[in-house]
Coordinates of C-alpha atoms in Angstrom, one line a residue:
X1 CA -33.6 14.1 -10.3
X2 CA -36.6 13.4 -8.1
X3 CA -37.2 9.8 -7.2
X4 CA -40.9 10.2 -8.0
X5 CA -40.0 11.1 -11.6
X6 CA -37.5 8.2 -12.0
X7 CA -39.9 5.5 -10.8
X8 CA -42.7 6.6 -13.1
X9 CA -44.0 3.5 -14.8
X10 CA -42.2 1.1 -12.4
X11 CA -44.4 -1.3 -10.5
X12 CA -44.4 -0.4 -6.8
X13 CA -45.2 2.3 -4.2
X14 CA -43.5 5.6 -3.5
X15 CA -43.1 5.8 0.3
X16 CA -41.2 9.0 0.4
X17 CA -39.8 11.3 -2.3
X18 CA -36.1 12.4 -2.6
X19 CA -33.5 13.5 -5.1
X20 CA -30.4 11.9 -6.5
X21 CA -27.7 12.8 -9.1
X22 CA -26.7 9.3 -10.2
X23 CA -27.3 5.6 -9.8
X24 CA -24.9 3.2 -8.1
X25 CA -24.6 0.0 -6.1
X26 CA -24.6 0.6 -2.3
X27 CA -21.0 -0.6 -1.9
X28 CA -19.7 2.1 -4.3
X29 CA -17.8 5.2 -3.0
X30 CA -19.6 7.6 -5.3
X31 CA -19.2 11.3 -4.4
X32 CA -22.6 12.5 -5.6
X33 CA -26.0 11.8 -4.0
X34 CA -27.1 8.5 -5.5
X35 CA -30.0 6.1 -5.9
X36 CA -29.4 2.4 -5.0
X37 CA -31.3 -0.7 -4.0
X38 CA -31.6 -3.0 -1.1
X39 CA -33.0 -6.5 -1.7
X40 CA -31.4 -8.6 1.2
X41 CA -31.1 -7.6 4.8
X42 CA -27.5 -8.8 5.0
X43 CA -26.5 -5.8 2.9
X44 CA -28.3 -3.3 5.2
X45 CA -24.9 -2.0 6.7
X46 CA -23.9 -0.8 3.2
X47 CA -26.6 1.8 3.4
X48 CA -24.6 3.5 6.2
X49 CA -23.3 6.0 3.6
X50 CA -24.2 9.7 3.7
X51 CA -24.1 9.8 -0.2
X52 CA -27.1 7.4 -0.5
X53 CA -30.1 9.7 -0.8
X54 CA -32.7 7.3 -2.3
X55 CA -33.3 3.6 -2.2
X56 CA -35.5 1.0 -3.8
X57 CA -36.3 -1.8 -1.4
X58 CA -39.0 -4.3 -0.3
X59 CA -41.9 -3.6 2.1
X60 CA -40.3 -6.1 4.6
X61 CA -37.2 -3.9 4.8
X62 CA -38.8 -0.5 4.7
X63 CA -38.7 0.2 8.4
X64 CA -35.0 -0.6 8.6
X65 CA -33.9 2.0 6.1
X66 CA -31.5 4.6 7.8
X67 CA -33.1 8.0 8.4
X68 CA -30.6 9.9 6.3
X69 CA -32.1 8.3 3.2
X70 CA -35.0 10.5 2.2
X71 CA -36.4 8.8 -0.9
X72 CA -37.8 5.3 -0.5
X73 CA -39.6 3.3 -3.2
X74 CA -41.1 -0.1 -2.3
X75 CA -41.3 -2.9 -4.8
X76 CA -41.0 -6.7 -5.1
X77 CA -37.8 -6.8 -7.1
X78 CA -35.6 -3.7 -6.2
X79 CA -32.5 -4.7 -8.3
X80 CA -34.6 -5.3 -11.4
X81 CA -36.3 -2.0 -10.8
X82 CA -33.0 -0.2 -10.5
X83 CA -31.9 -1.5 -13.9
X84 CA -35.3 -0.7 -15.4
X85 CA -34.8 2.9 -14.3
X86 CA -31.2 3.0 -15.6
X87 CA -32.1 1.5 -19.0
X88 CA -34.8 4.2 -19.5
X89 CA -32.5 7.0 -18.4
X90 CA -29.8 5.7 -20.7
X91 CA -31.7 7.2 -23.6
X92 CA -31.5 10.8 -22.2
X93 CA -28.5 13.2 -22.6
X94 CA -29.1 14.6 -19.2
X95 CA -28.1 11.2 -17.8
X96 CA -25.4 10.0 -20.2
X97 CA -24.1 13.4 -21.4
X98 CA -24.5 15.2 -24.7
X99 CA -23.1 13.8 -27.9
X100 CA -20.2 15.5 -29.7
X101 CA -18.5 14.8 -33.1
X102 CA -15.5 12.5 -33.0
X103 CA -12.1 14.4 -32.8
X104 CA -8.8 13.1 -34.2
X105 CA -5.5 14.6 -33.1
X106 CA -2.4 15.4 -35.2
X107 CA 0.0 12.9 -36.7
X108 CA -2.2 9.9 -36.4
X109 CA -2.0 6.8 -38.6
X110 CA -5.5 5.3 -38.9
X111 CA -6.2 2.5 -41.3
X112 CA -9.2 3.1 -43.7
X113 CA -10.3 -0.4 -42.7
X114 CA -10.8 0.6 -39.0
X115 CA -14.3 1.4 -37.9
X116 CA -14.6 4.4 -35.6
X117 CA -17.9 5.9 -34.4
X118 CA -18.5 9.4 -35.8
X119 CA -19.6 10.6 -32.4
X120 CA -18.2 10.6 -28.8
X121 CA -14.7 9.4 -29.6
X122 CA -11.6 11.5 -28.8
X123 CA -8.3 10.4 -30.3
X124 CA -5.0 12.1 -29.2
X125 CA -1.9 12.9 -31.2
X126 CA 0.3 10.3 -33.0
X127 CA -2.1 7.4 -32.4
X128 CA -1.7 4.3 -34.6
X129 CA -4.9 2.3 -35.4
X130 CA -4.4 -0.8 -37.5
X131 CA -6.9 -2.5 -39.9
X132 CA -10.2 -4.0 -38.5
X133 CA -10.0 -2.2 -35.2
X134 CA -13.5 -1.2 -33.9
X135 CA -13.8 1.9 -31.6
X136 CA -17.3 2.6 -30.4
X137 CA -18.7 5.8 -28.8
X138 CA -17.6 7.2 -25.4
X139 CA -14.0 6.4 -25.8
X140 CA -11.1 8.7 -25.0
X141 CA -7.6 7.7 -26.4
X142 CA -4.5 9.6 -25.2
X143 CA -1.3 10.4 -27.2
X144 CA 1.1 7.9 -28.7
X145 CA -1.2 5.0 -28.4
X146 CA -1.1 1.9 -30.6
X147 CA -4.2 -0.3 -31.2
X148 CA -3.4 -3.4 -33.3
X149 CA -5.6 -5.2 -35.8
X150 CA -8.9 -6.7 -34.6
X151 CA -9.1 -5.0 -31.2
X152 CA -12.6 -3.8 -30.1
X153 CA -12.8 -0.8 -27.8
X154 CA -16.2 -0.3 -26.4
X155 CA -17.6 -3.9 -26.3
X156 CA -21.0 -4.4 -24.8
X157 CA -20.6 -5.5 -21.1
X158 CA -21.9 -8.9 -20.1
X159 CA -24.5 -7.4 -17.7
X160 CA -28.1 -8.7 -17.4
X161 CA -31.1 -8.3 -15.1
X162 CA -34.2 -10.5 -14.8
X163 CA -37.7 -9.4 -15.7
X164 CA -40.8 -10.5 -13.8
X165 CA -41.0 -13.7 -15.9
X166 CA -37.4 -14.6 -15.1
X167 CA -36.1 -13.7 -18.6
X168 CA -32.7 -12.1 -19.1
X169 CA -32.8 -8.4 -19.9
X170 CA -29.7 -6.6 -21.1
X171 CA -28.4 -3.7 -19.1
X172 CA -27.4 -0.6 -21.1
X173 CA -23.8 0.6 -21.0
X174 CA -23.4 4.3 -20.6
X175 CA -19.8 4.8 -19.3
X176 CA -16.6 6.0 -20.9
X177 CA -13.4 4.1 -21.7
X178 CA -10.2 6.0 -21.1
X179 CA -6.9 4.8 -22.7
X180 CA -4.0 6.9 -21.4
X181 CA -0.8 7.9 -23.1
X182 CA 1.7 5.4 -24.6
X183 CA -0.7 2.4 -24.1
X184 CA -0.3 -0.5 -26.6
X185 CA -3.2 -2.8 -27.3
X186 CA -2.5 -5.9 -29.3
X187 CA -4.5 -8.0 -31.7
X188 CA -8.1 -9.0 -30.8
X189 CA -8.2 -7.4 -27.4
X190 CA -11.7 -6.6 -26.1
X191 CA -12.3 -3.7 -23.7
X192 CA -15.9 -3.4 -22.3
X193 CA -17.9 -0.4 -21.4
X194 CA -19.2 0.2 -17.8
X195 CA -22.8 0.3 -16.9
X196 CA -23.3 3.6 -15.1
X197 CA -22.1 6.9 -16.6
X198 CA -19.5 7.4 -13.9
X199 CA -18.2 3.8 -14.1
X200 CA -15.3 4.3 -16.5
X201 CA -13.1 1.6 -17.8
X202 CA -9.5 2.8 -17.7
X203 CA -6.1 1.6 -19.0
X204 CA -3.2 3.4 -17.3
X205 CA -0.3 5.1 -19.0
X206 CA 2.3 3.0 -20.7
X207 CA 0.5 -0.3 -20.0
X208 CA 0.7 -3.0 -22.7
X209 CA -2.2 -5.4 -23.3
X210 CA -1.3 -8.6 -25.3
X211 CA -3.4 -10.4 -27.9
X212 CA -6.8 -11.8 -27.0
X213 CA -6.9 -10.2 -23.5
X214 CA -10.3 -9.1 -22.1
X215 CA -10.8 -6.0 -19.9
X216 CA -14.2 -6.1 -18.3
X217 CA -16.7 -3.3 -17.8
X218 CA -15.6 -0.7 -15.2
X219 CA -12.1 -2.3 -14.7
X220 CA -9.2 -0.1 -13.9
X221 CA -5.7 -1.2 -15.0
X222 CA -2.8 0.9 -13.6
X223 CA 0.3 2.4 -15.1
X224 CA 3.2 0.4 -16.6
X225 CA 1.4 -2.9 -16.4
X226 CA 2.0 -5.9 -18.6
X227 CA -1.0 -8.1 -19.4
X228 CA 0.1 -11.2 -21.2
X229 CA -1.7 -13.2 -23.9
X230 CA -5.3 -14.3 -23.1
X231 CA -5.4 -12.9 -19.6
X232 CA -8.7 -11.6 -18.2
X233 CA -9.4 -8.7 -15.9
X234 CA -13.1 -9.0 -15.1
X235 CA -15.7 -6.3 -14.5
X236 CA -14.8 -3.7 -11.9
X237 CA -11.5 -5.3 -11.0
X238 CA -8.7 -3.0 -9.9
X239 CA -5.2 -3.7 -11.0
X240 CA -2.5 -1.4 -9.5
X241 CA 0.7 0.0 -11.1
X242 CA 3.6 -2.1 -12.4
X243 CA 1.6 -5.3 -12.3
X244 CA 2.3 -8.4 -14.3
X245 CA -0.7 -10.6 -15.3
X246 CA 0.6 -13.9 -16.9
X247 CA -0.7 -15.8 -19.9
X248 CA -4.2 -17.0 -19.4
X249 CA -4.6 -15.7 -15.9
X250 CA -7.9 -14.4 -14.6
X251 CA -8.5 -11.6 -12.1
X252 CA -12.1 -12.0 -10.9
X253 CA -14.9 -9.5 -10.7
X254 CA -14.2 -6.6 -8.2
X255 CA -10.9 -8.1 -7.0
X256 CA -8.0 -5.7 -6.3
X257 CA -4.4 -6.4 -7.2
X258 CA -1.8 -4.2 -5.5
X259 CA 1.1 -2.3 -7.0
X260 CA 4.0 -4.4 -8.2
X261 CA 2.2 -7.7 -7.8
X262 CA 2.6 -10.6 -10.1
X263 CA -0.1 -13.0 -11.2
X264 CA 1.5 -16.2 -12.5
X265 CA 0.3 -17.8 -15.8
X266 CA -3.0 -19.6 -15.6
X267 CA -3.9 -18.3 -12.1
X268 CA -7.4 -17.5 -11.0
X269 CA -7.4 -14.6 -8.6
X270 CA -10.5 -14.5 -6.4
X271 CA -9.3 -12.4 -3.4
X272 CA -7.2 -9.3 -3.0
X273 CA -3.5 -9.5 -3.8
X274 CA -1.3 -7.3 -1.6
X275 CA 1.3 -5.0 -3.2
X276 CA 4.4 -6.8 -4.3
X277 CA 3.1 -10.3 -3.8
X278 CA 3.3 -13.1 -6.4
X279 CA 0.4 -15.5 -6.6
X280 CA -0.1 -18.8 -8.4
X281 CA -2.8 -21.5 -8.8
X282 CA -6.5 -22.0 -9.1
X283 CA -7.6 -20.5 -6.8
X284 CA -4.5 -18.3 -6.5
X285 CA -2.4 -18.2 -3.3
X286 CA 1.1 -16.9 -2.4
X287 CA 3.5 -18.4 -5.0
X288 CA 5.9 -19.9 -2.4
X289 CA 3.0 -21.6 -0.6
X290 CA 1.8 -22.9 -3.9
X291 CA 5.2 -24.4 -4.7
X292 CA 5.4 -25.9 -1.2
X293 CA 1.9 -27.5 -1.6
X294 CA 2.9 -28.8 -5.0
X295 CA 6.1 -30.3 -3.6
X296 CA 4.2 -32.1 -0.8
X297 CA 1.6 -33.5 -3.3
X298 CA 4.4 -34.9 -5.5
X299 CA 6.0 -36.6 -2.5
X300 CA 2.9 -38.4 -1.4

């Protein structure tokens, strides 16, 4: 798509035209040529990415844009402009993909009290879906999956932009949710859809998600994980394979948790957890260090 076509109707000035295949934040490792935004100079190094072909930015930053970025659009509020473009494109099949009738595999047990969109859902073989489950469009479910009562697959992500008057504007969700084989999703779990078409939310093979957990938009949960009751994996978080997330624990937005790590109950994880490490506390630190600090505080 040409930048000149995408910004039609957006307040600003086209400084140079270019082409892009998708929209993404500058920090993403997208493989296609993409459109992004730059609003603050401190993020200028993020534009050193050969896949960024077009950018929305301010007049004050225009001369600092790297030469490999061909398309430049100048506006007062680049981030809001990016989401304005995204929201408009979200209505077009060329951007989000064509619709297709929902497909259900063989040997499935689906309650008549479940609500499943009639388009853009693929359900594998031997899937069990209990009463009052809601499955919205752009969801792919593998084989031998169980989804228990009250779970919602395809929740609206909690993503908002600000308009010129400072009012909250909802950002459209256009991505897929992929639930791999042998996953079990317990009661009242909520799994949110990602913003951009490529930003899939994924639950890895043989992972079990306990009641009242929330999986944020664009989050990836690895294989053979156990997410205990009420835990939260926030938007775009990355949880590796064989990870334990304890009762009520929170993995914050865009945080990575390495393979085999353990997040103790009630922990709030705000920075990367290395593979195999156990963390505890709010904010979470190495478990042994947490116990040592606790012991010292009790001795005072």
